[in-house]
Coordinates of C-alpha atoms in Angstrom, one line a residue:
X1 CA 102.5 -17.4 72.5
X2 CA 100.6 -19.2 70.0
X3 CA 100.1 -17.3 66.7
X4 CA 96.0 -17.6 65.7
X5 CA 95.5 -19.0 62.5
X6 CA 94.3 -16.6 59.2
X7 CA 91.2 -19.1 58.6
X8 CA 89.9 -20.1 62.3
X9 CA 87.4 -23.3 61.6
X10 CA 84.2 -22.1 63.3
X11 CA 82.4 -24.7 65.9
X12 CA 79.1 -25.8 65.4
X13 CA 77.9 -24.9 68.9
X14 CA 78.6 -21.1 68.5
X15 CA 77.5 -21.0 65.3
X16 CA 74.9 -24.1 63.9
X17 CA 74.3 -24.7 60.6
X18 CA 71.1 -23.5 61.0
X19 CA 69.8 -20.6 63.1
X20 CA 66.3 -19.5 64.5
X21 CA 67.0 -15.8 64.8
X22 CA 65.6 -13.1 62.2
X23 CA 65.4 -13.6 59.4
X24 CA 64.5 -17.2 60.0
X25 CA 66.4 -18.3 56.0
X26 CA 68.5 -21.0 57.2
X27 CA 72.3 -19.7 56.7
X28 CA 74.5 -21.3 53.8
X29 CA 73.6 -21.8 50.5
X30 CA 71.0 -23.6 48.7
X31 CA 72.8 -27.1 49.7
X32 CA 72.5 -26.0 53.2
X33 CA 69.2 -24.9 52.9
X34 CA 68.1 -28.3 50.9
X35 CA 69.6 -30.3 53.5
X36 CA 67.7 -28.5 56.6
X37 CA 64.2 -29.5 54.7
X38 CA 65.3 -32.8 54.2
X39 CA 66.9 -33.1 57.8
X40 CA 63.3 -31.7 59.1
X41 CA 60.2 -32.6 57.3
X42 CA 57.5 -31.9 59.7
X43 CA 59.1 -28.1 59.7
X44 CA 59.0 -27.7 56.2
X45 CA 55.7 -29.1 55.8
X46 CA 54.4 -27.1 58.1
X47 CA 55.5 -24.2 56.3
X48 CA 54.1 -24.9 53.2
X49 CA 50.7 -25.5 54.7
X50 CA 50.3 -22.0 55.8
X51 CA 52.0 -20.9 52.7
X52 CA 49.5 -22.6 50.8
X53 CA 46.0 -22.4 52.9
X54 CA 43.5 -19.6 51.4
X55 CA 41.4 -17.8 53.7
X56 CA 38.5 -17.4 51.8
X57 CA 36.7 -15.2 54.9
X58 CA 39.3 -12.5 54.5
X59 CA 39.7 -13.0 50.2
X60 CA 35.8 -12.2 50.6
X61 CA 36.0 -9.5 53.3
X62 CA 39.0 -7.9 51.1
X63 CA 36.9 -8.0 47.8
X64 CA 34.1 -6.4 49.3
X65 CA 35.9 -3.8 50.8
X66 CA 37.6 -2.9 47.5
X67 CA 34.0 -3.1 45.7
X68 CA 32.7 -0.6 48.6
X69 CA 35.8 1.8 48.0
X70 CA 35.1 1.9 43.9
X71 CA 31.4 2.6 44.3
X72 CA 32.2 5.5 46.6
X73 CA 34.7 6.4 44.2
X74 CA 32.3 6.3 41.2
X75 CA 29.7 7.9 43.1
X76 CA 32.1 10.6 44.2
X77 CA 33.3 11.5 40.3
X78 CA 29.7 11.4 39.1
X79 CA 28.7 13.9 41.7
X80 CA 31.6 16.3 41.1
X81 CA 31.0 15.8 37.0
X82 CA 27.1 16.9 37.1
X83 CA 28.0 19.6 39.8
X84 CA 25.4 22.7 39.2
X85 CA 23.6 20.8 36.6
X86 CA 20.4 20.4 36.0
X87 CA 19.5 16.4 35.6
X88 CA 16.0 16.6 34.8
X89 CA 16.5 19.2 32.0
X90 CA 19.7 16.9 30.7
X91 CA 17.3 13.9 30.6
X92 CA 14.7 16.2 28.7
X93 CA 17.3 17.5 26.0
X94 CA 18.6 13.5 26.0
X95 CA 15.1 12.2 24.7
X96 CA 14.1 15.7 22.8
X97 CA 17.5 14.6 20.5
X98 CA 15.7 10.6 19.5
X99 CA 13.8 10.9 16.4
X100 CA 10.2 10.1 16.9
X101 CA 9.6 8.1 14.0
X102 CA 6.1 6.9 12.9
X103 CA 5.0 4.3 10.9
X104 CA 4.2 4.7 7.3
X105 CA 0.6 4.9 5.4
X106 CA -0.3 2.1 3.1
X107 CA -0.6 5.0 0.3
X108 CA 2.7 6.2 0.8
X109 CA 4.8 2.3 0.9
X110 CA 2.9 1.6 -2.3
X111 CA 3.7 5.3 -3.8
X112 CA 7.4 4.6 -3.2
X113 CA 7.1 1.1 -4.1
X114 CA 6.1 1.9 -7.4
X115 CA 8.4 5.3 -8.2
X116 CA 11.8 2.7 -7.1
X117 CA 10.3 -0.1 -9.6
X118 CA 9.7 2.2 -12.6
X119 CA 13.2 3.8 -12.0
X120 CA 14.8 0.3 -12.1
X121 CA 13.1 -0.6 -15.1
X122 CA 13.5 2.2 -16.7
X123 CA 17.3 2.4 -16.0
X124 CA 17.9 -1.3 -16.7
X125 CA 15.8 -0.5 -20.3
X126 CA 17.9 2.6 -21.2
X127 CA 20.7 0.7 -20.1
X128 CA 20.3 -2.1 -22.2
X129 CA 18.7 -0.3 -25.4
X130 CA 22.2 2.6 -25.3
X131 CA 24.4 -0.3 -25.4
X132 CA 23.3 -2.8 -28.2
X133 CA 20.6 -3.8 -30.2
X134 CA 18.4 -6.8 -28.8
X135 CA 17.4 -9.7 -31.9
X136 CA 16.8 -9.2 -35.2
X137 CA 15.5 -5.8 -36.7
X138 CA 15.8 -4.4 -33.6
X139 CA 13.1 -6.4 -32.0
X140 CA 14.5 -6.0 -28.6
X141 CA 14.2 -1.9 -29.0
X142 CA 10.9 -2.0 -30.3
X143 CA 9.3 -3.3 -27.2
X144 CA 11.6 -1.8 -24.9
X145 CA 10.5 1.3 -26.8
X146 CA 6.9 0.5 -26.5
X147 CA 7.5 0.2 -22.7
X148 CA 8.9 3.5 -22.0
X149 CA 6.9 5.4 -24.0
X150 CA 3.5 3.5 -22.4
X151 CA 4.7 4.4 -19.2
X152 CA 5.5 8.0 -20.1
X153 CA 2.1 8.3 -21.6
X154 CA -0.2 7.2 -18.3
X155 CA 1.8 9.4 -16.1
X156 CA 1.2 12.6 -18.4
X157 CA -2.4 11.0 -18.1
X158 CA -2.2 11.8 -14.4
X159 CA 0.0 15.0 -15.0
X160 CA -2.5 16.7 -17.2
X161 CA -5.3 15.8 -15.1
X162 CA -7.0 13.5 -17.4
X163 CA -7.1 10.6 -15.0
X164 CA -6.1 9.5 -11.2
X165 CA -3.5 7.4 -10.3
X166 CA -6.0 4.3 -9.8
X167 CA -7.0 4.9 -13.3
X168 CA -3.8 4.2 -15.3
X169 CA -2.4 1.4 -12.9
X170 CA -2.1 -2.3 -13.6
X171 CA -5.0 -3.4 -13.1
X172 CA -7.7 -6.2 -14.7
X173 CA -9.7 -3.1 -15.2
X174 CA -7.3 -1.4 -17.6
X175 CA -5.8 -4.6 -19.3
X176 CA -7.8 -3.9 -22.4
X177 CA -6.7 -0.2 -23.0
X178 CA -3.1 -0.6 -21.7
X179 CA -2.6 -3.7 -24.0
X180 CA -3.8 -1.5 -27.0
X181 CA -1.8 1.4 -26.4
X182 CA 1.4 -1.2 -26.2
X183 CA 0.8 -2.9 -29.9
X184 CA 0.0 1.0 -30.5
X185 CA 3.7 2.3 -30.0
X186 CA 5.3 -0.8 -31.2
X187 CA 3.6 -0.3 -34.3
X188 CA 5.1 3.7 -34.4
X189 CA 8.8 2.4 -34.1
X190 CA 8.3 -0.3 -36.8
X191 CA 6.6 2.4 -38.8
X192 CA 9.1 5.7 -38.3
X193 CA 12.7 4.1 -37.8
X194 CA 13.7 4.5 -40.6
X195 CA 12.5 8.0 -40.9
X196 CA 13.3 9.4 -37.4
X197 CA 16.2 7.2 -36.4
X198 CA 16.1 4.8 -32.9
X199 CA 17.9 7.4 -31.4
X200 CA 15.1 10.1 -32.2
X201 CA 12.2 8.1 -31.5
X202 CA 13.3 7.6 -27.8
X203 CA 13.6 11.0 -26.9
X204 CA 10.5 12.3 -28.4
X205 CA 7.4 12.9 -25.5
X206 CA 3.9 12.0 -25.0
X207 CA 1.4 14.5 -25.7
X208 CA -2.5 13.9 -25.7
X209 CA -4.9 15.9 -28.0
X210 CA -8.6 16.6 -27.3
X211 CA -11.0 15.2 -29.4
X212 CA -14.5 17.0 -28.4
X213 CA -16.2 15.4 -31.3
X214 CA -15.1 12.0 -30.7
X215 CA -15.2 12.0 -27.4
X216 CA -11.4 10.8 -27.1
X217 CA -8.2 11.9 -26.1
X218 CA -5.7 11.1 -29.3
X219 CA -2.3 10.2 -28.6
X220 CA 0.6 11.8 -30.5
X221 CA 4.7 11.7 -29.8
X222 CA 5.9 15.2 -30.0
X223 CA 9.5 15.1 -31.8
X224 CA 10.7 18.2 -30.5
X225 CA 10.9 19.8 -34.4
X226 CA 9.2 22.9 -35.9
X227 CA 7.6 22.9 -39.1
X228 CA 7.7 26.5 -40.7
X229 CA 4.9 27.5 -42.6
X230 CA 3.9 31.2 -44.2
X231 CA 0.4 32.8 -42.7
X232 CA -0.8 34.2 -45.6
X233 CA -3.5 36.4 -43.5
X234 CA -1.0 37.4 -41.4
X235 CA 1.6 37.6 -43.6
X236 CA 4.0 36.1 -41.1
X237 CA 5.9 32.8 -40.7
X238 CA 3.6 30.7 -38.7
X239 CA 5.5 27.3 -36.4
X240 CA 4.0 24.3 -35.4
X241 CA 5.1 21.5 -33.6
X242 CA 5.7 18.6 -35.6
X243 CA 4.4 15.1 -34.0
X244 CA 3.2 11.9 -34.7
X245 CA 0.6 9.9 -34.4
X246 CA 0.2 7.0 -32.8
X247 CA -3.3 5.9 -33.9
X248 CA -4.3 5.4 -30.2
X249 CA -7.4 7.1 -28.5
X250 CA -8.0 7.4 -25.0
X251 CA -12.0 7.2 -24.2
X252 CA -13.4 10.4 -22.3
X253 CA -15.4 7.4 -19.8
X254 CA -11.9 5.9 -19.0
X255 CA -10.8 9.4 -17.2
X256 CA -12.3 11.6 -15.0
X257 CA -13.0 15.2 -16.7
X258 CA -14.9 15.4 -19.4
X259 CA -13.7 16.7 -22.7

């Protein structure tokens, strides 16, 4: 009897190179499979032309089904979130927590305005008088001096009642006045350096003195000493401030109280 072979070659007719039965991969390798697209072109382009064609009906059926289901879904969440919860009320404790804000009076703009501008000045005058002296014989301190101290002097104007605000602004009005009372203290620091020091002279403070006679209010700068004198009456020690004067006079027509 004949003895079968260990490797039996395989006819094409039971089994062809390429088959039609699930799964429809044509059987071999990649060679075999390269050769069946090239051995059958119409096949394999048909292939690719329903691999390749886009239904855009269904894409946009799909797309709108999936934006339907995410709406429900957000809709659903929201619901279960504000469960037992007052809306309205939330709405009403949302707008109670904006600020209203309203919008500023002239008066007050112009009141702010001018507190920031003097504290600029002021700092960039203190600044630059603390850390050198400006020109020669102190030139630059003596009007920076006569600055401060000008300024010091109209608000205790306003402080102590002696005038309004309007009355010691910049103005055409009070050029003449303000100018004097400028020359005024620049005249004190050329006259008392030497005696009272730069130092001293910028941290004495404005202090105005009724004149009923005159009908003025007199300017002195209050250096923050005593001067001891004995009462003989009293037979006591008697203090009194000591100051200086400035030479400047503030007409009683210029304020608003009389003296």
């Amino acid at each position: 009897a004949p003895v079968p072979s260990n490797n039996p070659v395989l006819d094409t007719i039971t089994f062809p190179p390429h088959a039609s039965s699930i799964p429809s991969h044509p059987n071999g390798t990649w060679r075999t499979s390269t050769r069946h697209a090239l051995q059958h072109p119409r096949e394999t382009a048909s292939s690719v032309g329903e691999a390749c064609t886009l239904d855009v009906a269904a894409l946009r059926s799909r797309l709108e089904d999936i934006a339907d289901t995410a709406s429900e879904d957000l809709t659903a969440r929201l619901n279960r979130a504000f469960e037992g919860r007052d809306l309205i009320e939330m709405h009403h404790r949302v707008v109670g927590c904006v600020p209203a804000a309203r919008m500023p009076e002239t008066r007050h703009v112009s009141r702010v305005v001018d507190a920031v501008s003097d504290a600029a000045q002021d700092l960039a005058v203190r600044e630059r008088v603390s850390s050198a002296y400006l020109g020669t014989e102190l030139q630059g301190d003596k009007w920076a001096f006569a600055r401060i101290m000008s300024l010091s002097a109209r608000r205790a104007l306003v402080r102590c009642g002696i005038c309004w605000e309007w009355q010691v602004a910049h103005s055409r009005q009070n050029l003449g006045w303000q100018g004097e009372l400028y020359s005024s203290l620049a005249d004190v620091f050329t006259r008392e350096k030497m005696y009272k020091g730069v130092a001293h002279l910028f941290e004495m403070k404005p202090v105005w003195t009724a004149d009923r006679a005159g009908k003025v209010w007199r300017l002195e700068l209050d250096t923050g000493l005593m001067e001891v004198s004995v009462d003989g009456e009293r037979d006591g020690l008697r203090e009194m401030p000591v100051c200086v004067q400035t030479g400047f006079e503030f007409l009683e027509e210029w304020g608003c109280i009389s003296i």
